[in-house]
Amino acid sequence: RGFIKLQHATSGGSQRIVRLLRAGDVVGIEALQEKRYRHTAATLGDARVCRIPVVVVHQMEALRPELHASMTVRWNASLAQADTVILRLLSGEASARVARLLCFLVDFAGSSLPPRLTRQDTAAILDLSPETVSRVCSAFILRGVLRETGSTFQVDRPALEHVAAD
């Protein structure tokens, strides 16, 4: 339940968010092949996770190959989402990037309420400064295409899609 962000420390010491996870996604499967995790995981608000020790995953692979295959499918979907972030969200003007991210978060949340990211988290995903993200979000709020509450947000989807297309 909930949402998780996977972060990577850059050489300059800042954090880049490389993936967002939701209920049903698999995280940390690289532990099957590597001794260290590639990213740091942090929750976005309240979340519940199921932790499965590596030893159990190896046993599952031998005894229940269909469960192991299901985990692999979920992990591949998560990697495909990372490609989407790189290809779609990191190009264009700042307002288009923020608009695409907001639309992505609505779709990503599915039937749940989309997670409201901090300006810093949004900047870490989009490779923008928090100040730029703040200016863009303020402009969206003034135009009435973005409404934020404590932990979620609502958007005027057609208006944001118009901005995202620029």
PDB file of C-alpha atoms in Angstrom:
ATOM      1  CA  ARG A   1       0.000   0.000   0.000  1.00  0.00           C
ATOM      2  CA  GLY A   2       1.245   3.501  -0.742  1.00  0.00           C
ATOM      3  CA  PHE A   3       4.089   4.815  -2.852  1.00  0.00           C
ATOM      4  CA  ILE A   4       7.873   4.523  -2.696  1.00  0.00           C
ATOM      5  CA  LYS A   5      10.590   6.540  -4.416  1.00  0.00           C
ATOM      6  CA  LEU A   6      13.927   5.059  -5.421  1.00  0.00           C
ATOM      7  CA  GLN A   7      16.746   7.563  -5.184  1.00  0.00           C
ATOM      8  CA  HIS A   8      20.313   7.606  -6.439  1.00  0.00           C
ATOM      9  CA  ALA A   9      23.023   9.856  -5.020  1.00  0.00           C
ATOM     10  CA  THR A  10      24.756  11.885  -7.708  1.00  0.00           C
ATOM     11  CA  SER A  11      28.467  12.631  -7.696  1.00  0.00           C
ATOM     12  CA  GLY A  12      27.594  16.169  -6.544  1.00  0.00           C
ATOM     13  CA  GLY A  13      25.835  14.818  -3.462  1.00  0.00           C
ATOM     14  CA  SER A  14      22.258  15.523  -4.519  1.00  0.00           C
ATOM     15  CA  GLN A  15      19.550  12.876  -4.832  1.00  0.00           C
ATOM     16  CA  ARG A  16      17.903  11.936  -8.149  1.00  0.00           C
ATOM     17  CA  ILE A  17      14.640  10.009  -8.084  1.00  0.00           C
ATOM     18  CA  VAL A  18      14.947   7.267 -10.670  1.00  0.00           C
ATOM     19  CA  ARG A  19      11.708   5.351 -10.110  1.00  0.00           C
ATOM     20  CA  LEU A  20       8.385   5.505  -8.342  1.00  0.00           C
ATOM     21  CA  LEU A  21       6.746   2.347  -7.033  1.00  0.00           C
ATOM     22  CA  ARG A  22       3.138   1.562  -6.105  1.00  0.00           C
ATOM     23  CA  ALA A  23       1.301  -1.378  -4.576  1.00  0.00           C
ATOM     24  CA  GLY A  24       2.287  -4.601  -6.315  1.00  0.00           C
ATOM     25  CA  ASP A  25       5.634  -3.361  -7.644  1.00  0.00           C
ATOM     26  CA  VAL A  26       8.849  -5.220  -6.847  1.00  0.00           C
ATOM     27  CA  VAL A  27      11.865  -3.417  -5.452  1.00  0.00           C
ATOM     28  CA  GLY A  28      15.348  -4.628  -4.645  1.00  0.00           C
ATOM     29  CA  ILE A  29      15.404  -7.682  -6.878  1.00  0.00           C
ATOM     30  CA  GLU A  30      18.989  -6.768  -7.779  1.00  0.00           C
ATOM     31  CA  ALA A  31      19.892  -8.297  -4.397  1.00  0.00           C
ATOM     32  CA  LEU A  32      19.539 -11.675  -6.131  1.00  0.00           C
ATOM     33  CA  GLN A  33      22.629 -10.885  -8.217  1.00  0.00           C
ATOM     34  CA  GLU A  34      24.484  -8.140  -6.325  1.00  0.00           C
ATOM     35  CA  LYS A  35      25.594  -7.576  -2.745  1.00  0.00           C
ATOM     36  CA  ARG A  36      24.390  -3.957  -2.644  1.00  0.00           C
ATOM     37  CA  TYR A  37      21.162  -2.264  -3.640  1.00  0.00           C
ATOM     38  CA  ARG A  38      21.493   0.219  -6.488  1.00  0.00           C
ATOM     39  CA  HIS A  39      19.157   2.800  -4.962  1.00  0.00           C
ATOM     40  CA  THR A  40      17.838   4.054  -1.652  1.00  0.00           C
ATOM     41  CA  ALA A  41      14.116   3.495  -1.107  1.00  0.00           C
ATOM     42  CA  ALA A  42      11.953   5.984   0.796  1.00  0.00           C
ATOM     43  CA  THR A  43       8.198   6.136   1.244  1.00  0.00           C
ATOM     44  CA  LEU A  44       6.002   8.951  -0.042  1.00  0.00           C
ATOM     45  CA  GLY A  45       3.616   9.183   2.885  1.00  0.00           C
ATOM     46  CA  ASP A  46       2.148   6.108   4.547  1.00  0.00           C
ATOM     47  CA  ALA A  47       3.132   2.804   2.965  1.00  0.00           C
ATOM     48  CA  ARG A  48       3.129  -0.892   3.770  1.00  0.00           C
ATOM     49  CA  VAL A  49       5.534  -3.312   2.172  1.00  0.00           C
ATOM     50  CA  CYS A  50       6.101  -7.039   2.181  1.00  0.00           C
ATOM     51  CA  ARG A  51       9.747  -7.974   2.695  1.00  0.00           C
ATOM     52  CA  ILE A  52      10.890 -11.302   1.301  1.00  0.00           C
ATOM     53  CA  PRO A  53      14.407 -12.467   2.239  1.00  0.00           C
ATOM     54  CA  VAL A  54      16.709 -13.360  -0.679  1.00  0.00           C
ATOM     55  CA  VAL A  55      16.952 -16.955   0.573  1.00  0.00           C
ATOM     56  CA  VAL A  56      13.167 -17.309   0.294  1.00  0.00           C
ATOM     57  CA  VAL A  57      13.197 -15.884  -3.240  1.00  0.00           C
ATOM     58  CA  HIS A  58      15.803 -18.469  -4.247  1.00  0.00           C
ATOM     59  CA  GLN A  59      13.665 -21.220  -2.695  1.00  0.00           C
ATOM     60  CA  MET A  60      10.607 -19.847  -4.469  1.00  0.00           C
ATOM     61  CA  GLU A  61      12.469 -19.960  -7.777  1.00  0.00           C
ATOM     62  CA  ALA A  62      13.040 -23.690  -7.304  1.00  0.00           C
ATOM     63  CA  LEU A  63       9.730 -24.666  -5.700  1.00  0.00           C
ATOM     64  CA  ARG A  64       7.247 -22.178  -7.227  1.00  0.00           C
ATOM     65  CA  PRO A  65       8.629 -20.962 -10.560  1.00  0.00           C
ATOM     66  CA  GLU A  66       5.322 -19.250 -11.427  1.00  0.00           C
ATOM     67  CA  LEU A  67       5.671 -16.911  -8.413  1.00  0.00           C
ATOM     68  CA  HIS A  68       9.251 -16.136  -9.352  1.00  0.00           C
ATOM     69  CA  ALA A  69       8.162 -15.440 -12.938  1.00  0.00           C
ATOM     70  CA  SER A  70       5.460 -13.082 -11.636  1.00  0.00           C
ATOM     71  CA  MET A  71       8.042 -11.128  -9.641  1.00  0.00           C
ATOM     72  CA  THR A  72      10.263 -10.878 -12.703  1.00  0.00           C
ATOM     73  CA  VAL A  73       7.370  -9.530 -14.790  1.00  0.00           C
ATOM     74  CA  ARG A  74       6.659  -6.880 -12.133  1.00  0.00           C
ATOM     75  CA  TRP A  75      10.314  -5.888 -11.946  1.00  0.00           C
ATOM     76  CA  ASN A  76      10.492  -5.535 -15.730  1.00  0.00           C
ATOM     77  CA  ALA A  77       7.394  -3.309 -15.640  1.00  0.00           C
ATOM     78  CA  SER A  78       9.146  -1.130 -13.077  1.00  0.00           C
ATOM     79  CA  LEU A  79      12.183  -0.836 -15.334  1.00  0.00           C
ATOM     80  CA  ALA A  80       9.951   0.085 -18.283  1.00  0.00           C
ATOM     81  CA  GLN A  81       8.482   2.852 -16.125  1.00  0.00           C
ATOM     82  CA  ALA A  82      12.014   4.142 -15.513  1.00  0.00           C
ATOM     83  CA  ASP A  83      12.492   4.338 -19.274  1.00  0.00           C
ATOM     84  CA  THR A  84       9.286   6.384 -19.498  1.00  0.00           C
ATOM     85  CA  VAL A  85      10.619   8.810 -16.920  1.00  0.00           C
ATOM     86  CA  ILE A  86      13.854   9.223 -18.819  1.00  0.00           C
ATOM     87  CA  LEU A  87      12.318   9.540 -22.270  1.00  0.00           C
ATOM     88  CA  ARG A  88       9.155  11.549 -21.596  1.00  0.00           C
ATOM     89  CA  LEU A  89       9.727  13.544 -18.458  1.00  0.00           C
ATOM     90  CA  LEU A  90      13.246  14.820 -18.977  1.00  0.00           C
ATOM     91  CA  SER A  91      12.733  16.662 -22.246  1.00  0.00           C
ATOM     92  CA  GLY A  92      11.202  20.018 -23.082  1.00  0.00           C
ATOM     93  CA  GLU A  93      10.451  23.184 -21.178  1.00  0.00           C
ATOM     94  CA  ALA A  94      10.002  23.096 -17.404  1.00  0.00           C
ATOM     95  CA  SER A  95       6.236  23.656 -17.557  1.00  0.00           C
ATOM     96  CA  ALA A  96       5.827  20.766 -20.024  1.00  0.00           C
ATOM     97  CA  ARG A  97       7.943  18.492 -17.807  1.00  0.00           C
ATOM     98  CA  VAL A  98       5.919  19.302 -14.700  1.00  0.00           C
ATOM     99  CA  ALA A  99       2.634  18.872 -16.611  1.00  0.00           C
ATOM    100  CA  ARG A 100       3.767  15.458 -17.922  1.00  0.00           C
ATOM    101  CA  LEU A 101       4.809  14.381 -14.437  1.00  0.00           C
ATOM    102  CA  LEU A 102       1.471  15.408 -12.916  1.00  0.00           C
ATOM    103  CA  CYS A 103      -0.424  13.481 -15.616  1.00  0.00           C
ATOM    104  CA  PHE A 104       1.912  10.511 -15.114  1.00  0.00           C
ATOM    105  CA  LEU A 105       1.264  10.533 -11.344  1.00  0.00           C
ATOM    106  CA  VAL A 106      -2.512  10.533 -11.873  1.00  0.00           C
ATOM    107  CA  ASP A 107      -2.204   7.538 -14.216  1.00  0.00           C
ATOM    108  CA  PHE A 108       0.387   5.873 -11.993  1.00  0.00           C
ATOM    109  CA  ALA A 109      -1.895   6.047  -8.947  1.00  0.00           C
ATOM    110  CA  GLY A 110      -4.673   4.208 -10.771  1.00  0.00           C
ATOM    111  CA  SER A 111      -7.674   4.000  -8.473  1.00  0.00           C
ATOM    112  CA  SER A 112      -5.712   5.472  -5.538  1.00  0.00           C
ATOM    113  CA  LEU A 113      -5.200   9.162  -4.894  1.00  0.00           C
ATOM    114  CA  PRO A 114      -2.004  10.338  -6.609  1.00  0.00           C
ATOM    115  CA  PRO A 115       0.871  11.130  -4.243  1.00  0.00           C
ATOM    116  CA  ARG A 116       1.696  14.794  -3.850  1.00  0.00           C
ATOM    117  CA  LEU A 117       5.431  15.141  -4.276  1.00  0.00           C
ATOM    118  CA  THR A 118       7.433  17.834  -2.586  1.00  0.00           C
ATOM    119  CA  ARG A 119       8.961  20.485  -4.826  1.00  0.00           C
ATOM    120  CA  GLN A 120      12.362  18.926  -4.068  1.00  0.00           C
ATOM    121  CA  ASP A 121      11.177  15.450  -5.119  1.00  0.00           C
ATOM    122  CA  THR A 122       9.619  16.850  -8.291  1.00  0.00           C
ATOM    123  CA  ALA A 123      12.870  18.638  -9.078  1.00  0.00           C
ATOM    124  CA  ALA A 124      14.828  15.432  -8.384  1.00  0.00           C
ATOM    125  CA  ILE A 125      12.721  13.541 -10.915  1.00  0.00           C
ATOM    126  CA  LEU A 126      12.682  16.217 -13.624  1.00  0.00           C
ATOM    127  CA  ASP A 127      16.268  17.487 -13.331  1.00  0.00           C
ATOM    128  CA  LEU A 128      15.042  20.995 -12.532  1.00  0.00           C
ATOM    129  CA  SER A 129      15.704  23.275  -9.591  1.00  0.00           C
ATOM    130  CA  PRO A 130      13.140  23.304  -6.753  1.00  0.00           C
ATOM    131  CA  GLU A 131      12.676  27.034  -7.429  1.00  0.00           C
ATOM    132  CA  THR A 132      11.720  26.380 -11.046  1.00  0.00           C
ATOM    133  CA  VAL A 133       9.299  23.637 -10.003  1.00  0.00           C
ATOM    134  CA  SER A 134       7.781  25.978  -7.415  1.00  0.00           C
ATOM    135  CA  ARG A 135       7.282  28.736 -10.007  1.00  0.00           C
ATOM    136  CA  VAL A 136       5.666  26.339 -12.491  1.00  0.00           C
ATOM    137  CA  CYS A 137       3.355  24.823  -9.856  1.00  0.00           C
ATOM    138  CA  SER A 138       2.370  28.282  -8.606  1.00  0.00           C
ATOM    139  CA  ALA A 139       1.485  29.274 -12.170  1.00  0.00           C
ATOM    140  CA  PHE A 140      -0.583  26.080 -12.573  1.00  0.00           C
ATOM    141  CA  ILE A 141      -2.415  26.805  -9.302  1.00  0.00           C
ATOM    142  CA  LEU A 142      -3.134  30.400 -10.370  1.00  0.00           C
ATOM    143  CA  ARG A 143      -4.496  29.142 -13.715  1.00  0.00           C
ATOM    144  CA  GLY A 144      -6.699  26.635 -11.882  1.00  0.00           C
ATOM    145  CA  VAL A 145      -5.178  23.552 -13.505  1.00  0.00           C
ATOM    146  CA  LEU A 146      -3.614  22.267 -10.263  1.00  0.00           C
ATOM    147  CA  ARG A 147      -5.184  21.984  -6.812  1.00  0.00           C
ATOM    148  CA  GLU A 148      -3.095  20.612  -3.962  1.00  0.00           C
ATOM    149  CA  THR A 149      -4.034  19.246  -0.564  1.00  0.00           C
ATOM    150  CA  GLY A 150      -1.817  17.886   2.188  1.00  0.00           C
ATOM    151  CA  SER A 151      -0.963  14.541   0.629  1.00  0.00           C
ATOM    152  CA  THR A 152      -2.522  14.540  -2.839  1.00  0.00           C
ATOM    153  CA  PHE A 153      -3.558  16.792  -5.711  1.00  0.00           C
ATOM    154  CA  GLN A 154      -6.144  17.208  -8.466  1.00  0.00           C
ATOM    155  CA  VAL A 155      -5.580  18.455 -11.999  1.00  0.00           C
ATOM    156  CA  ASP A 156      -7.451  19.754 -14.998  1.00  0.00           C
ATOM    157  CA  ARG A 157      -6.206  16.938 -17.219  1.00  0.00           C
ATOM    158  CA  PRO A 158      -7.049  18.460 -20.640  1.00  0.00           C
ATOM    159  CA  ALA A 159      -5.335  21.728 -19.709  1.00  0.00           C
ATOM    160  CA  LEU A 160      -2.218  19.922 -18.465  1.00  0.00           C
ATOM    161  CA  GLU A 161      -2.096  17.691 -21.528  1.00  0.00           C
ATOM    162  CA  HIS A 162      -2.134  20.843 -23.667  1.00  0.00           C
ATOM    163  CA  VAL A 163       0.853  22.219 -21.720  1.00  0.00           C
ATOM    164  CA  ALA A 164       2.597  18.822 -21.824  1.00  0.00           C
ATOM    165  CA  ALA A 165       2.335  18.731 -25.619  1.00  0.00           C
ATOM    166  CA  ASP A 166       4.378  21.946 -25.991  1.00  0.00           C
TER     167      ASP A 166
END
